[in-house]
GROMACS .gro file of C-alpha atoms in nm:
model
  258
    1MET     CA    1   3.420   0.025   3.437
    2PHE     CA    2   3.423   0.311   3.152
    3GLY     CA    3   3.821   0.442   3.104
    4LEU     CA    4   3.649   0.840   3.186
    5ILE     CA    5   3.474   0.904   3.486
    6LEU     CA    6   3.228   1.265   3.492
    7ASP     CA    7   3.261   1.437   3.798
    8GLN     CA    8   2.964   1.543   3.939
    9ASP     CA    9   2.901   1.847   3.803
   10SER     CA   10   3.055   1.757   3.430
   11MET     CA   11   2.780   1.522   3.460
   12MET     CA   12   2.507   1.783   3.516
   13ASN     CA   13   2.626   1.969   3.266
   14HIS     CA   14   2.600   1.757   3.000
   15VAL     CA   15   2.267   1.675   3.122
   16HIS     CA   16   2.127   1.968   3.079
   17THR     CA   17   2.363   2.079   2.738
   18SER     CA   18   2.234   1.759   2.549
   19LEU     CA   19   1.888   1.921   2.595
   20GLY     CA   20   1.706   2.214   2.343
   21SER     CA   21   1.646   2.530   2.518
   22ASP     CA   22   1.260   2.462   2.473
   23THR     CA   23   1.320   2.120   2.651
   24THR     CA   24   1.462   2.290   2.903
   25GLU     CA   25   1.228   2.513   3.038
   26LYS     CA   26   0.949   2.275   3.015
   27ALA     CA   27   1.143   2.067   3.268
   28ARG     CA   28   1.201   2.362   3.486
   29LEU     CA   29   0.762   2.503   3.477
   30GLU     CA   30   0.621   2.166   3.467
   31LEU     CA   31   0.860   1.931   3.603
   32ASN     CA   32   0.966   2.184   3.891
   33GLU     CA   33   1.319   2.095   3.782
   34ASN     CA   34   1.620   2.286   3.813
   35PRO     CA   35   1.986   2.238   3.737
   36ASP     CA   36   2.135   2.407   4.031
   37THR     CA   37   1.978   2.150   4.232
   38LEU     CA   38   2.063   1.846   4.072
   39HIS     CA   39   2.269   1.660   4.251
   40GLN     CA   40   2.047   1.830   4.575
   41ASP     CA   41   1.777   1.589   4.438
   42ILE     CA   42   1.910   1.323   4.350
   43GLN     CA   43   2.113   1.268   4.688
   44GLN     CA   44   1.787   1.311   4.889
   45VAL     CA   45   1.658   1.021   4.706
   46ARG     CA   46   1.953   0.838   4.721
   47ASP     CA   47   1.969   0.936   5.078
   48MET     CA   48   1.627   0.717   5.147
   49ILE     CA   49   1.781   0.390   4.966
   50VAL     CA   50   1.848   0.247   5.270
   51THR     CA   51   1.490   0.264   5.441
   52ARG     CA   52   1.445  -0.022   5.261
   53PRO     CA   53   1.630  -0.296   5.271
   54ASP     CA   54   1.408  -0.589   5.192
   55ILE     CA   55   1.437  -0.434   4.799
   56GLY     CA   56   1.795  -0.467   4.623
   57PHE     CA   57   1.835  -0.138   4.424
   58LEU     CA   58   2.027  -0.283   4.143
   59ARG     CA   59   2.107   0.065   3.995
   60THR     CA   60   2.158   0.390   4.193
   61ASP     CA   61   2.349   0.608   3.954
   62ASP     CA   62   2.248   0.988   3.916
   63GLU     CA   63   2.061   0.949   3.530
   64PHE     CA   64   1.902   0.668   3.625
   65ILE     CA   65   1.788   0.865   3.944
   66LEU     CA   66   1.697   1.136   3.756
   67ARG     CA   67   1.433   0.984   3.518
   68PHE     CA   68   1.246   0.852   3.819
   69LEU     CA   69   1.236   1.223   3.920
   70ARG     CA   70   1.099   1.378   3.632
   71ALA     CA   71   0.883   1.080   3.603
   72ARG     CA   72   0.719   1.227   3.958
   73LYS     CA   73   0.806   1.552   3.897
   74PHE     CA   74   1.120   1.642   4.117
   75ASP     CA   75   0.860   1.522   4.459
   76HIS     CA   76   1.114   1.365   4.628
   77VAL     CA   77   0.925   1.094   4.830
   78GLU     CA   78   0.666   0.972   4.534
   79THR     CA   79   1.035   0.967   4.280
   80PHE     CA   80   1.155   0.726   4.597
   81ARG     CA   81   0.856   0.538   4.601
   82LEU     CA   82   0.869   0.488   4.245
   83LEU     CA   83   1.174   0.418   4.278
   84ALA     CA   84   1.154   0.120   4.505
   85GLN     CA   85   0.811   0.020   4.371
   86TYR     CA   86   1.050  -0.049   3.991
   87PHE     CA   87   1.303  -0.285   4.131
   88GLN     CA   88   1.025  -0.433   4.378
   89PHE     CA   89   0.797  -0.519   4.020
   90ARG     CA   90   1.133  -0.699   3.919
   91GLN     CA   91   1.214  -0.872   4.216
   92GLN     CA   92   0.831  -0.989   4.233
   93ASN     CA   93   0.812  -1.109   3.896
   94LEU     CA   94   1.146  -1.262   3.853
   95ASP     CA   95   1.046  -1.496   3.529
   96MET     CA   96   0.916  -1.228   3.393
   97PHE     CA   97   1.298  -1.060   3.375
   98GLN     CA   98   1.509  -1.382   3.341
   99SER     CA   99   1.658  -1.324   2.957
  100PHE     CA  100   1.508  -0.960   2.968
  101LYS     CA  101   1.691  -0.888   2.591
  102VAL     CA  102   1.601  -0.840   2.251
  103ASP     CA  103   1.696  -1.169   2.123
  104ASP     CA  104   1.507  -1.365   2.369
  105LEU     CA  105   1.245  -1.562   2.197
  106GLY     CA  106   0.880  -1.441   2.341
  107ILE     CA  107   1.000  -1.056   2.332
  108LYS     CA  108   1.156  -1.036   1.959
  109ARG     CA  109   0.803  -1.277   1.832
  110ALA     CA  110   0.610  -0.939   2.034
  111LEU     CA  111   0.830  -0.726   1.883
  112MET     CA  112   0.833  -0.830   1.511
  113ASP     CA  113   0.375  -0.859   1.599
  114GLY     CA  114   0.423  -0.508   1.622
  115PHE     CA  115   0.392  -0.472   2.082
  116PRO     CA  116   0.451  -0.208   2.033
  117GLY     CA  117   0.439  -0.019   1.688
  118VAL     CA  118   0.719   0.329   1.730
  119LEU     CA  119   0.668   0.635   1.534
  120ASP     CA  120   0.905   0.854   1.400
  121ILE     CA  121   0.774   1.152   1.390
  122PRO     CA  122   0.595   1.299   1.829
  123ASP     CA  123   0.334   1.452   1.838
  124GLN     CA  124   0.194   1.816   1.901
  125HIS     CA  125   0.327   1.813   2.258
  126GLY     CA  126   0.664   1.654   2.190
  127ARG     CA  127   0.576   1.299   2.349
  128LYS     CA  128   0.714   0.965   2.109
  129ILE     CA  129   0.384   0.769   2.026
  130LEU     CA  130   0.360   0.396   2.088
  131ILE     CA  131   0.069   0.173   1.883
  132LEU     CA  132  -0.050  -0.133   1.924
  133PHE     CA  133  -0.253  -0.290   1.700
  134ALA     CA  134  -0.453  -0.494   1.927
  135SER     CA  135  -0.579  -0.740   1.694
  136ASN     CA  136  -0.213  -0.868   1.578
  137TRP     CA  137  -0.196  -1.084   1.903
  138ASP     CA  138  -0.138  -1.433   1.778
  139GLN     CA  139  -0.188  -1.591   2.114
  140SER     CA  140  -0.029  -1.975   1.969
  141ARG     CA  141   0.296  -1.735   1.869
  142ASN     CA  142   0.256  -1.486   2.179
  143SER     CA  143   0.153  -1.511   2.564
  144PHE     CA  144   0.024  -1.170   2.740
  145VAL     CA  145   0.344  -1.171   2.959
  146ASP     CA  146   0.557  -1.180   2.689
  147ILE     CA  147   0.381  -0.841   2.471
  148LEU     CA  148   0.372  -0.682   2.796
  149ARG     CA  149   0.825  -0.709   2.800
  150ALA     CA  150   0.843  -0.658   2.496
  151ILE     CA  151   0.622  -0.332   2.577
  152LEU     CA  152   0.879  -0.282   2.857
  153LEU     CA  153   1.188  -0.279   2.734
  154SER     CA  154   1.096  -0.129   2.414
  155LEU     CA  155   1.063   0.176   2.668
  156GLU     CA  156   1.397   0.025   2.957
  157VAL     CA  157   1.512   0.170   2.550
  158LEU     CA  158   1.321   0.474   2.497
  159ILE     CA  159   1.343   0.625   2.812
  160GLU     CA  160   1.722   0.676   2.811
  161LYS     CA  161   1.680   0.976   2.603
  162PRO     CA  162   1.629   1.257   2.837
  163GLU     CA  163   1.341   1.468   2.610
  164LEU     CA  164   1.146   1.124   2.612
  165GLN     CA  165   1.181   1.203   3.041
  166ILE     CA  166   1.051   1.544   2.958
  167ASN     CA  167   0.764   1.501   2.671
  168GLY     CA  168   0.695   1.191   2.747
  169PHE     CA  169   0.423   0.906   2.547
  170THR     CA  170   0.182   0.899   2.344
  171LEU     CA  171  -0.018   0.527   2.371
  172ILE     CA  172  -0.246   0.398   2.076
  173ILE     CA  173  -0.437   0.077   2.151
  174ASP     CA  174  -0.644   0.026   1.828
  175TRP     CA  175  -0.901  -0.250   1.851
  176SER     CA  176  -1.042  -0.295   1.537
  177ASN     CA  177  -1.108  -0.670   1.475
  178PHE     CA  178  -1.028  -0.745   1.827
  179SER     CA  179  -1.281  -1.059   1.899
  180PHE     CA  180  -1.405  -1.198   2.219
  181LYS     CA  181  -1.214  -1.474   2.192
  182GLN     CA  182  -0.920  -1.275   2.246
  183ALA     CA  183  -1.042  -1.065   2.479
  184SER     CA  184  -1.159  -1.344   2.696
  185LYS     CA  185  -0.719  -1.383   2.750
  186LEU     CA  186  -0.777  -1.039   3.007
  187THR     CA  187  -0.825  -1.125   3.262
  188PRO     CA  188  -0.821  -0.949   3.573
  189ASN     CA  189  -0.486  -1.095   3.733
  190ILE     CA  190  -0.316  -0.984   3.381
  191LEU     CA  191  -0.469  -0.669   3.318
  192LYS     CA  192  -0.330  -0.633   3.709
  193LEU     CA  193  -0.014  -0.706   3.647
  194ALA     CA  194   0.035  -0.512   3.287
  195ILE     CA  195  -0.064  -0.206   3.510
  196GLU     CA  196   0.085  -0.201   3.827
  197GLY     CA  197   0.442  -0.281   3.553
  198LEU     CA  198   0.332   0.070   3.324
  199GLN     CA  199   0.164   0.293   3.619
  200ASP     CA  200   0.282   0.166   3.886
  201SER     CA  201   0.647   0.072   3.862
  202PHE     CA  202   0.801   0.291   3.510
  203PRO     CA  203   0.935   0.584   3.516
  204ALA     CA  204   0.738   0.734   3.209
  205ARG     CA  205   0.503   1.029   3.169
  206PHE     CA  206   0.167   0.883   2.990
  207GLY     CA  207   0.075   1.243   2.845
  208GLY     CA  208  -0.229   1.026   2.677
  209ILE     CA  209  -0.388   0.707   2.612
  210HIS     CA  210  -0.616   0.652   2.367
  211PHE     CA  211  -0.881   0.356   2.308
  212VAL     CA  212  -0.984   0.334   1.901
  213ASN     CA  213  -1.267   0.139   1.755
  214GLN     CA  214  -1.305  -0.038   2.069
  215PRO     CA  215  -1.590  -0.296   2.106
  216TRP     CA  216  -1.860  -0.323   2.409
  217TYR     CA  217  -1.630  -0.626   2.576
  218ILE     CA  218  -1.348  -0.367   2.534
  219HIS     CA  219  -1.587  -0.088   2.686
  220ALA     CA  220  -1.649  -0.365   3.044
  221MET     CA  221  -1.324  -0.464   3.083
  222PHE     CA  222  -1.227  -0.111   3.132
  223THR     CA  223  -1.481  -0.125   3.345
  224ILE     CA  224  -1.275  -0.430   3.597
  225ILE     CA  225  -1.004  -0.255   3.536
  226LYS     CA  226  -1.032   0.111   3.684
  227PRO     CA  227  -1.021   0.080   4.019
  228PHE     CA  228  -0.663  -0.029   3.952
  229LEU     CA  229  -0.615   0.298   3.752
  230LYS     CA  230  -0.508   0.632   3.974
  231ASP     CA  231  -0.683   0.913   3.906
  232LYS     CA  232  -0.446   1.073   3.693
  233THR     CA  233  -0.438   0.731   3.490
  234ARG     CA  234  -0.819   0.723   3.434
  235LYS     CA  235  -0.845   1.126   3.296
  236ARG     CA  236  -0.592   1.034   3.033
  237VAL     CA  237  -0.749   0.770   2.895
  238ASN     CA  238  -0.943   0.847   2.552
  239SER     CA  239  -1.204   0.713   2.407
  240ASP     CA  240  -1.160   0.849   1.987
  241ASP     CA  241  -1.228   0.825   1.646
  242LEU     CA  242  -0.823   0.748   1.509
  243PHE     CA  243  -0.892   1.037   1.240
  244SER     CA  244  -0.906   1.280   1.506
  245PHE     CA  245  -0.597   1.241   1.702
  246PRO     CA  246  -0.349   1.449   1.606
  247ALA     CA  247  -0.070   1.289   1.338
  248CYS     CA  248  -0.374   1.086   1.288
  249SER     CA  249  -0.274   1.086   0.888
  250SER     CA  250   0.050   0.984   0.921
  251LEU     CA  251   0.044   0.745   1.163
  252TRP     CA  252  -0.279   0.549   0.883
  253GLU     CA  253   0.012   0.592   0.641
  254VAL     CA  254   0.312   0.450   0.880
  255PHE     CA  255   0.099   0.120   0.960
  256HIS     CA  256  -0.143   0.121   0.673
  257PRO     CA  257   0.032   0.231   0.364
  258VAL     CA  258  -0.209   0.149   0.028
   0.00000   0.00000   0.00000
């Protein structure tokens, strides 16, 4: 246990004083966040836990629940649904989370191969940019599940930052040189697992998902997974020319230095 335990008022004040004024205002306008009612918002979500005795809620502290409230714009019912799905997904996929740490061999190899790459510079909306170069997937080294685990672990670390809970993420997937043979390993069940883990069970706000340089069979794959995507997610998936993407020149220099 920590030697210093802050009372709720001190904790919530700390959460907000650590944010810049622009970010605090963005949380108010876009996420319906009100510092004066944070205690009540968090407690209303926490009170719903008794309705799901089938799920082990391993964390219920204020800061943890707050990230789910931000991900669902302070809709209490939707927040609790996401919180329940977060733990249910982990219960239903125990093998994915038994050694869920950076020194796990599968996760470590995926991270070393750039799954995901994380840029220091944000996009123009303050979102953290994640990039995946799909052709880096060496199927003799990494299973898709290990790549998914590495992405989820990276998000777990990043989402600790309140600014990213509010601003969210932009995901870029570059399909250059991604072969048909590699794509054949992306089965509907595997893709459904990824969608459940990222879209339905994690408290992150994805403001944009950009596919670049995708071959025809990736278009076909997207048609297969569309039924599993929420309307909001479908609208945020874009096919782009890399060089038209904001901050792309910096991105290209970081990942493809001359």
